[in-house]
mmCIF file of C-alpha atoms in Angstrom:
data_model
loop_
_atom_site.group_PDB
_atom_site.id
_atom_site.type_symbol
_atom_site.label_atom_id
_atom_site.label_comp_id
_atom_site.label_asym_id
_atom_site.label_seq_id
_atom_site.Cartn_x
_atom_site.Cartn_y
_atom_site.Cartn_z
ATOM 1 C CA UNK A 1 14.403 0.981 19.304
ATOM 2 C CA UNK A 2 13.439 -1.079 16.194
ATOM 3 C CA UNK A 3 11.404 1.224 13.453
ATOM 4 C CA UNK A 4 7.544 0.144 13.522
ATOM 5 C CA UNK A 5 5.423 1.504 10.978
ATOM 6 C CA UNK A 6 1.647 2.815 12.168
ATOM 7 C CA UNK A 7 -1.345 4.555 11.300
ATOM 8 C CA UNK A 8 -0.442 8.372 11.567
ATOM 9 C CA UNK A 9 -2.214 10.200 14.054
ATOM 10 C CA UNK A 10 -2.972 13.898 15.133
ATOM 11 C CA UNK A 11 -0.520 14.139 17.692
ATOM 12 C CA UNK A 12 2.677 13.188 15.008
ATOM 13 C CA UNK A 13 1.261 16.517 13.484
ATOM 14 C CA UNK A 14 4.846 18.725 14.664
ATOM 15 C CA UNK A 15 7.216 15.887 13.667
ATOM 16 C CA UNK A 16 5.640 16.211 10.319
ATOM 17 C CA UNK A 17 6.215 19.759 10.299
ATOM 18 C CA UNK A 18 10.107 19.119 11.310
ATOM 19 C CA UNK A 19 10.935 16.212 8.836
ATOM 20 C CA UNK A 20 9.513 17.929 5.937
ATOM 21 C CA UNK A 21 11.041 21.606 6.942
ATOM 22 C CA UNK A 22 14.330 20.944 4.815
ATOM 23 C CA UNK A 23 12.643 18.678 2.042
ATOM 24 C CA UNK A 24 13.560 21.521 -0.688
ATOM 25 C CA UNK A 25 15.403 23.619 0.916
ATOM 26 C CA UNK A 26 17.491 24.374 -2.027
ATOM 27 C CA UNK A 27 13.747 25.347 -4.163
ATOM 28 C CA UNK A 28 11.768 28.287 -3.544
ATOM 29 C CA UNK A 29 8.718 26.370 -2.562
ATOM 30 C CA UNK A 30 7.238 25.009 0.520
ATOM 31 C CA UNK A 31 6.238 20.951 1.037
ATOM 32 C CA UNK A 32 2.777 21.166 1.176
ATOM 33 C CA UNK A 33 2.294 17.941 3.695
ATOM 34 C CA UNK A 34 2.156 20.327 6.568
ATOM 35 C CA UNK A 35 -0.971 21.423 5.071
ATOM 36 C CA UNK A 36 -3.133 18.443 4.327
ATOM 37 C CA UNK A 37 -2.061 15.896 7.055
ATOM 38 C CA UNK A 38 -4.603 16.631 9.270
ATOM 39 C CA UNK A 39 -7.063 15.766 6.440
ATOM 40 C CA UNK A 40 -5.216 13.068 5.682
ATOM 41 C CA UNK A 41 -5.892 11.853 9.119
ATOM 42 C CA UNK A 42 -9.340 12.679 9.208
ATOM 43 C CA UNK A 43 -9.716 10.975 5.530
ATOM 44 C CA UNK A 44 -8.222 7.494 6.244
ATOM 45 C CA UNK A 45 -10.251 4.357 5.567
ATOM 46 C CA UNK A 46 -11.368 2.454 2.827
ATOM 47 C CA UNK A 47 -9.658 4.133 0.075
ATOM 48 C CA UNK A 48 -6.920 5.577 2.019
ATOM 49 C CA UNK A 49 -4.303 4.861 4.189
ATOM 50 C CA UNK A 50 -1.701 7.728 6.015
ATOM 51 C CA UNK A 51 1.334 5.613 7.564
ATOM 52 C CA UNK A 52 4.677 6.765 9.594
ATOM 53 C CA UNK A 53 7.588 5.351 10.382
ATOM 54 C CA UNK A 54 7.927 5.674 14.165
ATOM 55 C CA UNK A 55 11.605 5.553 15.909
ATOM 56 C CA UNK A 56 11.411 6.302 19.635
ATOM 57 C CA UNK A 57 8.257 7.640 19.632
ATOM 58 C CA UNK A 58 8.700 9.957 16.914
ATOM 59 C CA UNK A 59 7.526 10.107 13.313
ATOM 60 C CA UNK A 60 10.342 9.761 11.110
ATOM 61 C CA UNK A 61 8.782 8.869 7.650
ATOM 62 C CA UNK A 62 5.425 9.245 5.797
ATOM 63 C CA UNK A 63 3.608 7.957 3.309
ATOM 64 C CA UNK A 64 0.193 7.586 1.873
ATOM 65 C CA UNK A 65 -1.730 5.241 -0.892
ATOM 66 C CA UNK A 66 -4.863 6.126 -2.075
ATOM 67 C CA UNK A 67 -7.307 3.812 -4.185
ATOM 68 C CA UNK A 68 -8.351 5.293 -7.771
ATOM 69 C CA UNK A 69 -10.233 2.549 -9.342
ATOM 70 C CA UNK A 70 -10.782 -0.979 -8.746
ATOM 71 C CA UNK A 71 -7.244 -1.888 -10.061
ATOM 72 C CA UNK A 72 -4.886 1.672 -9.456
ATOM 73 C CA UNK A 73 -3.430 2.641 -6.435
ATOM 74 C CA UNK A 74 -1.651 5.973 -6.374
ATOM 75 C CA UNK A 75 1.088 6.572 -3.676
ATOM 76 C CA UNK A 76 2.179 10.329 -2.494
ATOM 77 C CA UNK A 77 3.582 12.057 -0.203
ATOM 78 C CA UNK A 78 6.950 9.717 0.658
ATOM 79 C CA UNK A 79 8.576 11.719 3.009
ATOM 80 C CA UNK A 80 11.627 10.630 5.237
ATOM 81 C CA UNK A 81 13.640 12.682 7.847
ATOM 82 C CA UNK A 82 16.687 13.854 6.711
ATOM 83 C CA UNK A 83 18.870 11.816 9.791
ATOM 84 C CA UNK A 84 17.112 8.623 8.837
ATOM 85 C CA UNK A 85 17.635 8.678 5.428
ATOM 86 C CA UNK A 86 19.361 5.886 3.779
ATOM 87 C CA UNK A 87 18.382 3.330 6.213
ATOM 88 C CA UNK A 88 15.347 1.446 3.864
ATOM 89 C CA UNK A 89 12.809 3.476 5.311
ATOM 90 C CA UNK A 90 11.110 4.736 2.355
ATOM 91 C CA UNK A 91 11.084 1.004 0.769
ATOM 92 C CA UNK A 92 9.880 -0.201 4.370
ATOM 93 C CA UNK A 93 6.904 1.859 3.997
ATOM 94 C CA UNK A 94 6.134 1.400 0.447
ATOM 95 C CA UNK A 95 5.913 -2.200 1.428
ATOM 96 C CA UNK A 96 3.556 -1.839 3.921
ATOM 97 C CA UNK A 97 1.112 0.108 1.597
ATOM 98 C CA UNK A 98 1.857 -2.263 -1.256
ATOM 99 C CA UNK A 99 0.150 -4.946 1.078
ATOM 100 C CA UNK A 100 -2.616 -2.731 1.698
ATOM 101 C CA UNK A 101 -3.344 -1.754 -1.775
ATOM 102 C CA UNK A 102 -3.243 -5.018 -2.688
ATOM 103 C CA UNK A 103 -5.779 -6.092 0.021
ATOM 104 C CA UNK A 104 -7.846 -3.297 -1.212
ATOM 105 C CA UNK A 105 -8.022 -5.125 -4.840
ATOM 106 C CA UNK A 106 -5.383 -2.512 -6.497
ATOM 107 C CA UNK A 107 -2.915 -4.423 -9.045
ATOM 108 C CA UNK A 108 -0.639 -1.171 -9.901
ATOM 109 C CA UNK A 109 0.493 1.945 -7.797
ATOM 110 C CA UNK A 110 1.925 4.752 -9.363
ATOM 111 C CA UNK A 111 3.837 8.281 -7.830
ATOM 112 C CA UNK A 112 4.619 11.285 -9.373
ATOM 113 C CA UNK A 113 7.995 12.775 -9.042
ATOM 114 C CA UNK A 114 9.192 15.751 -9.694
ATOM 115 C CA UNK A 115 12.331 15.700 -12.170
ATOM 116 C CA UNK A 116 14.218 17.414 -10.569
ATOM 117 C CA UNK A 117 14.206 15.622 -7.110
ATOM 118 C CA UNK A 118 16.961 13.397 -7.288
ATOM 119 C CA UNK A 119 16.430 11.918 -4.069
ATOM 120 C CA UNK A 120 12.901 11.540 -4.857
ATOM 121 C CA UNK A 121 13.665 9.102 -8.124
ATOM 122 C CA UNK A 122 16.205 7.242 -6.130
ATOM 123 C CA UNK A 123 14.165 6.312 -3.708
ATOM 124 C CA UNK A 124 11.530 5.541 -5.717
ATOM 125 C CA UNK A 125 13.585 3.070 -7.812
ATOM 126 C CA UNK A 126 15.195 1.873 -4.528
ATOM 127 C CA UNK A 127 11.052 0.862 -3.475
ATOM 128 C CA UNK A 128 10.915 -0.940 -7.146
ATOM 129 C CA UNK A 129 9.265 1.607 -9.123
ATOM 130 C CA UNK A 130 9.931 2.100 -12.681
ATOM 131 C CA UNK A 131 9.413 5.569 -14.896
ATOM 132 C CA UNK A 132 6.380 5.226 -16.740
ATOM 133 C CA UNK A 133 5.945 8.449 -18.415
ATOM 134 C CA UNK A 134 6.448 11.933 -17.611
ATOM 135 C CA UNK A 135 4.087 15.318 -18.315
ATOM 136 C CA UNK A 136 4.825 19.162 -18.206
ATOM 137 C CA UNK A 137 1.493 21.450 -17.245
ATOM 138 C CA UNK A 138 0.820 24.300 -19.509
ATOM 139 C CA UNK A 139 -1.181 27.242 -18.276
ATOM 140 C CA UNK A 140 -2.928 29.354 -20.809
ATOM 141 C CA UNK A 141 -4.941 32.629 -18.753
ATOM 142 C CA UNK A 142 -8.623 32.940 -19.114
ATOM 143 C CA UNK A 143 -9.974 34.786 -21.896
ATOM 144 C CA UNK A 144 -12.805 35.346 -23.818
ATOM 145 C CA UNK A 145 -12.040 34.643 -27.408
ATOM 146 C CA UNK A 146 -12.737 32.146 -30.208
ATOM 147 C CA UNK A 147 -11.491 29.578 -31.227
ATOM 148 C CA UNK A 148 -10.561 29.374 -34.855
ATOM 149 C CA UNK A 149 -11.882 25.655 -35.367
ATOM 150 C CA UNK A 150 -15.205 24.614 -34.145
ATOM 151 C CA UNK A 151 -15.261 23.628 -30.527
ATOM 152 C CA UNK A 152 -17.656 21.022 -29.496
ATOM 153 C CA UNK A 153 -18.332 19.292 -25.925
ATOM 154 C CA UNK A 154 -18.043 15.810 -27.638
ATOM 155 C CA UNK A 155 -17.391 13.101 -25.368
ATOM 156 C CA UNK A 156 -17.565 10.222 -28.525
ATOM 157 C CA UNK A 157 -15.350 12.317 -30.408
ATOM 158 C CA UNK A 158 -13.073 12.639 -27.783
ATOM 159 C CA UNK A 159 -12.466 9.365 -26.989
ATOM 160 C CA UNK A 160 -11.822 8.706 -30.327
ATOM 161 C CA UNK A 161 -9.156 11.137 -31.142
ATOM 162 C CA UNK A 162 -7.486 10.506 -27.574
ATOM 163 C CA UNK A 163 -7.459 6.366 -28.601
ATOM 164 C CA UNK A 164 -5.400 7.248 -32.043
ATOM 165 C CA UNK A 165 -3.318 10.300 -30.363
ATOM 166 C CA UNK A 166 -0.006 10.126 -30.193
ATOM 167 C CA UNK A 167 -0.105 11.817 -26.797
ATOM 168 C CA UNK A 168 -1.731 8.606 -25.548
ATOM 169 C CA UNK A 169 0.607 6.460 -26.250
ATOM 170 C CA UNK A 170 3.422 8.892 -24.624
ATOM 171 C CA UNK A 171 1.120 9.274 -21.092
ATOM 172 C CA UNK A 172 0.681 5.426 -21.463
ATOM 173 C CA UNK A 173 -3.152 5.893 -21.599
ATOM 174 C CA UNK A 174 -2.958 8.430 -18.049
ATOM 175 C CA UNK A 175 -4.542 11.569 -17.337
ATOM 176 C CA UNK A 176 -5.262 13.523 -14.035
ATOM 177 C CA UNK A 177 -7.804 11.813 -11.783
ATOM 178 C CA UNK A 178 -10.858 13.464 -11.768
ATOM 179 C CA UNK A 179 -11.388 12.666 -7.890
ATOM 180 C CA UNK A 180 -7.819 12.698 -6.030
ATOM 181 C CA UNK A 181 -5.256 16.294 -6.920
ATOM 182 C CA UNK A 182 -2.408 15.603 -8.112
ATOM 183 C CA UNK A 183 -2.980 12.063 -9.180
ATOM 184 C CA UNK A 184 -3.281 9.979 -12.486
ATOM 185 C CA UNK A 185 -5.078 7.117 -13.227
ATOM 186 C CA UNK A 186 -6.159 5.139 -16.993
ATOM 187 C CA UNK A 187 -8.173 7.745 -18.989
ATOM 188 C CA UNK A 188 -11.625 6.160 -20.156
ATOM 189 C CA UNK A 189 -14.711 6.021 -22.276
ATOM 190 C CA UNK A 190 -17.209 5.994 -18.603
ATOM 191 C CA UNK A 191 -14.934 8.997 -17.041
ATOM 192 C CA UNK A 192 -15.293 10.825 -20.216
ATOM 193 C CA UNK A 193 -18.774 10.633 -20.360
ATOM 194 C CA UNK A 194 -19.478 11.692 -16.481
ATOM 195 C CA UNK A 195 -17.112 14.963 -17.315
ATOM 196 C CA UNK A 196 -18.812 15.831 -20.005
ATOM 197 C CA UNK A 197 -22.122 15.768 -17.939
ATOM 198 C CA UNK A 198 -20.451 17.295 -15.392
ATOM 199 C CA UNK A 199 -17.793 19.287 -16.093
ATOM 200 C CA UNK A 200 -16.991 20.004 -20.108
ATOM 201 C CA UNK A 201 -15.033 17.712 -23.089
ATOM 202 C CA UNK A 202 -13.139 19.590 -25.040
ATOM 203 C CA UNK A 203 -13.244 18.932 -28.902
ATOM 204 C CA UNK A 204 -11.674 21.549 -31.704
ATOM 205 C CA UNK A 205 -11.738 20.808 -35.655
ATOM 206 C CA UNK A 206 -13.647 21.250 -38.676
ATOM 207 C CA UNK A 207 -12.886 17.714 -40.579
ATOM 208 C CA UNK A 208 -12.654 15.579 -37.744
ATOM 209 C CA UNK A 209 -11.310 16.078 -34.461
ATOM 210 C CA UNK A 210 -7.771 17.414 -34.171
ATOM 211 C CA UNK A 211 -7.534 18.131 -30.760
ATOM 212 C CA UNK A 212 -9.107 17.301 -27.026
ATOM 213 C CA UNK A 213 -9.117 18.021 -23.509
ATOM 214 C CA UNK A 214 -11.191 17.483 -20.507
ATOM 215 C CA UNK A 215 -11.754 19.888 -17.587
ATOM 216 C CA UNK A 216 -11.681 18.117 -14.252
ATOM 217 C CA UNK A 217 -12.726 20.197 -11.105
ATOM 218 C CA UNK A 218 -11.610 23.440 -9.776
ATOM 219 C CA UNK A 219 -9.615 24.148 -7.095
ATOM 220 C CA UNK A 220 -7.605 26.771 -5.062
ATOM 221 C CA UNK A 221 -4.045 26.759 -4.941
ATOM 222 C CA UNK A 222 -1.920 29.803 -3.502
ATOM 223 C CA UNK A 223 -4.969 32.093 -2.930
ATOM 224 C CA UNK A 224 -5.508 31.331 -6.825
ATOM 225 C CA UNK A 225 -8.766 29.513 -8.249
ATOM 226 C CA UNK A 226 -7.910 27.306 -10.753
ATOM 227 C CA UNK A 227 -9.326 25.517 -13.948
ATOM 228 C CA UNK A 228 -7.666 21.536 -13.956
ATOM 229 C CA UNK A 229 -7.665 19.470 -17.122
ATOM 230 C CA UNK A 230 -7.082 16.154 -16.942
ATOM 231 C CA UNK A 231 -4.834 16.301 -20.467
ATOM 232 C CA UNK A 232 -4.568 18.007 -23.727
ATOM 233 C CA UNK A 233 -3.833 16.594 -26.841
ATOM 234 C CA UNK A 234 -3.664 17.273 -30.279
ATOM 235 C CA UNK A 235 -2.472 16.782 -33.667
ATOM 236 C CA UNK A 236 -0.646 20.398 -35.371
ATOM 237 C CA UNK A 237 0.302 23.721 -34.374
ATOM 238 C CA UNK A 238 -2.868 24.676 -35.322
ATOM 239 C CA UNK A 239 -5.244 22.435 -33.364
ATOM 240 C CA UNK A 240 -2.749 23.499 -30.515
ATOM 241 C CA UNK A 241 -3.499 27.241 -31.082
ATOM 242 C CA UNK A 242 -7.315 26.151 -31.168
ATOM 243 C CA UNK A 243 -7.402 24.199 -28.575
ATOM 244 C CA UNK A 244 -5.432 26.162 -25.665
ATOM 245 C CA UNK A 245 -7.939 29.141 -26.941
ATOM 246 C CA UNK A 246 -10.760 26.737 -26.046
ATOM 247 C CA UNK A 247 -9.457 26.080 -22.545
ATOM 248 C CA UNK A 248 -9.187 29.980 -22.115
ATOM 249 C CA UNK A 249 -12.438 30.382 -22.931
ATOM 250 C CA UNK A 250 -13.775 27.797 -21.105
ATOM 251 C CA UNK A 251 -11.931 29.167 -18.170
ATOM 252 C CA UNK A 252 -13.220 32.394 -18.945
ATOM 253 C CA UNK A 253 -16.503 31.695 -18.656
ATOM 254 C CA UNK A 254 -15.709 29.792 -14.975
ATOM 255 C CA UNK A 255 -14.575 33.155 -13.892
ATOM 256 C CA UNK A 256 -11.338 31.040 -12.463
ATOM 257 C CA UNK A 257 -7.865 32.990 -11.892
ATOM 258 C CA UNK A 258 -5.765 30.662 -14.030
ATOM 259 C CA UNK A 259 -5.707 26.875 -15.278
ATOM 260 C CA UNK A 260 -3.834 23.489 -14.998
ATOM 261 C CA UNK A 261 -3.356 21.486 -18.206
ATOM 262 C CA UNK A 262 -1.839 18.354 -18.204
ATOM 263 C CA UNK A 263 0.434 17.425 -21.585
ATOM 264 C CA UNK A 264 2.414 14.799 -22.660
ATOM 265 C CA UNK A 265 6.281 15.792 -22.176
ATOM 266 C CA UNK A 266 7.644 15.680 -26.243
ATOM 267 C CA UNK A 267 9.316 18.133 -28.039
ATOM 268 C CA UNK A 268 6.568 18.340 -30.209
ATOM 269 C CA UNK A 269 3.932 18.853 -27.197
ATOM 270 C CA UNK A 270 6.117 20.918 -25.483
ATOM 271 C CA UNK A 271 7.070 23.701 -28.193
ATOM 272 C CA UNK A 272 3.402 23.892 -29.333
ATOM 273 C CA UNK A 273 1.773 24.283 -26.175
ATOM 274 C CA UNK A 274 4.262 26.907 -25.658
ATOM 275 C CA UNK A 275 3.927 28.608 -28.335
ATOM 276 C CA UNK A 276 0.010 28.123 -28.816
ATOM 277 C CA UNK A 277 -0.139 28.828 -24.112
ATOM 278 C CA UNK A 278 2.537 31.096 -23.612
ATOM 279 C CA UNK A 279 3.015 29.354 -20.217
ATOM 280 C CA UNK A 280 4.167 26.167 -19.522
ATOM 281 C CA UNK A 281 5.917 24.794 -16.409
ATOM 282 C CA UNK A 282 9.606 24.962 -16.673
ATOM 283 C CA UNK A 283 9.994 21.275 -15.459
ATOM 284 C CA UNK A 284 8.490 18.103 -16.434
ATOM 285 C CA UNK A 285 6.907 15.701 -13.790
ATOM 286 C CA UNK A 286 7.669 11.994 -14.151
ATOM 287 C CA UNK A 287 4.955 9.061 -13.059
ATOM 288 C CA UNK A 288 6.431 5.707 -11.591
ATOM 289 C CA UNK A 289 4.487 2.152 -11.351
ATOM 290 C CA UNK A 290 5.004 -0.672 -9.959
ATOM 291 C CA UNK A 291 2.746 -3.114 -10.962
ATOM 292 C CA UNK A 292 1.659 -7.013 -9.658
ATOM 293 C CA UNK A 293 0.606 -5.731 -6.445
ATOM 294 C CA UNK A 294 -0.577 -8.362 -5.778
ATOM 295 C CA UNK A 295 2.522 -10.716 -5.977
ATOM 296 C CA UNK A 296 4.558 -8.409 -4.121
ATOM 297 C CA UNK A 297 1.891 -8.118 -0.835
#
């Protein structure tokens, strides 16, 4: 039987649970598809679509896009069984959600991959997706303590310093979504503005701004609560040490377990925010695009 690609439903719920058993089964972690398909399900319309590759009535790939903003689509979640891989499934159902993020008025769709999942990147590239940029997450625990530069919730200022950062230019302008986990989308003034109503802008300097970062939600993870922010930048060792202090106080004050912090993967960025954290992931995370959607649908 010929592979057809579908709308998943509720009852592909175990195959999911088999083709995904063995996904890193060399890493001690577990695919966490198992636990959000159902609201993946539930969730579909508008601004998101779940698909499968079906072979003989059973679910043998998956794949969702989700809609950002009027022009990003973010795709996640590219999963194929491990007997059916190498046959163009993957690419067969990135084309099908091209189409519908195109229809949808998206002109780019981006991933995230971990670096370390080789299969992952190849079959990303194999779909047409290029590396964009990649990020590390740095995790500095709550605490109540002050920073040693003045710390404002500045969303002018912010903007500002994140439009000259160097750590702009290396994300290519992306920061964690401030509605969908695990996603990135363009960084800008209007989002800015609504998180600093709503949740808090980071600013830290005396003579200017040296550093920012911008708290996005909070959310559970492993039994944890956490503190997310959408990116950190900033300009010295120094504005690093103020900064991260910032976000542990902020954190503090949220009463969460731990944070999230999204930074741009250089060796500068990198040996600051571990020095200035004292915890940063021990992998970077890289972002692919493919863009002209709407050429491709």
């Amino acid at each position: 039987m010929s592979p057809t690609v579908r709308t998943a439903r509720h009852d592909d719920y175990d195959d999911i649970v088999d083709l995904t058993s063995d996904v890193w089964a060399d890493r001690a972690m577990a695919d966490y598809i198992p636990d959000v398909f159902r609201d993946w399900v539930d969730d579909d319309g508008p601004n998101r679509k779940t698909l499968v590759v079906d072979v003989d009535g059973h679910a043998v790939g998956l794949a969702q896009a989700v809609i950002l903003t009027e022009t990003e689509a973010w795709f996640q979640g590219m999963r194929v069984d491990s007997d059916h891989r190498g046959k163009g499934f993957g690419s067969l159902l990135t084309e099908h959600l091209i189409e519908w993020a195109a229809d949808a008025g998206a002109s780019v769709g981006r991933s995230m991959v971990f670096s370390w999942n080789e299969a992952g990147l190849g079959q990303s590239l194999a779909a047409g997706f290029e590396a964009v940029t990649s990020f590390r997450w740095a995790h500095p625990d709550p605490a109540d303590e002050t920073p040693e530069m003045t710390v404002r919730n500045d969303p002018t200022t912010a903007w500002r310093y994140w439009q000259e950062s160097d750590g702009r230019g290396v994300l290519s302008g992306l920061a964690l979504d401030s509605g969908e986990s695990w996603a990135l989308s363009t960084l800008t003034r209007e989002t800015l503005d609504r998180l600093a109503a709503d949740q808090t802008v980071l600013t830290v300097g005396d003579d200017g701004p040296q550093g920012m970062a911008c708290r996005v939600r909070t959310t559970d993870a492993d039994g944890e609560q956490l503190a997310e922010y959408a990116v950190g930048v900033w300009s010295d060792v120094d504005a690093a040490r103020a900064l991260f202090t910032a976000i542990a106080a902020d954190a503090a004050t949220l009463g969460v377990d731990g944070t999230r912090v999204l930074i741009p993967e250089t060796p500068r960025h990198v040996a600051q925010a571990a020095y200035a954290s004292g915890n940063i992931d021990e992998c970077p995370d890289f972002v692919l695009e493919i863009d002209g959607l709407e050429e491709l649908s």
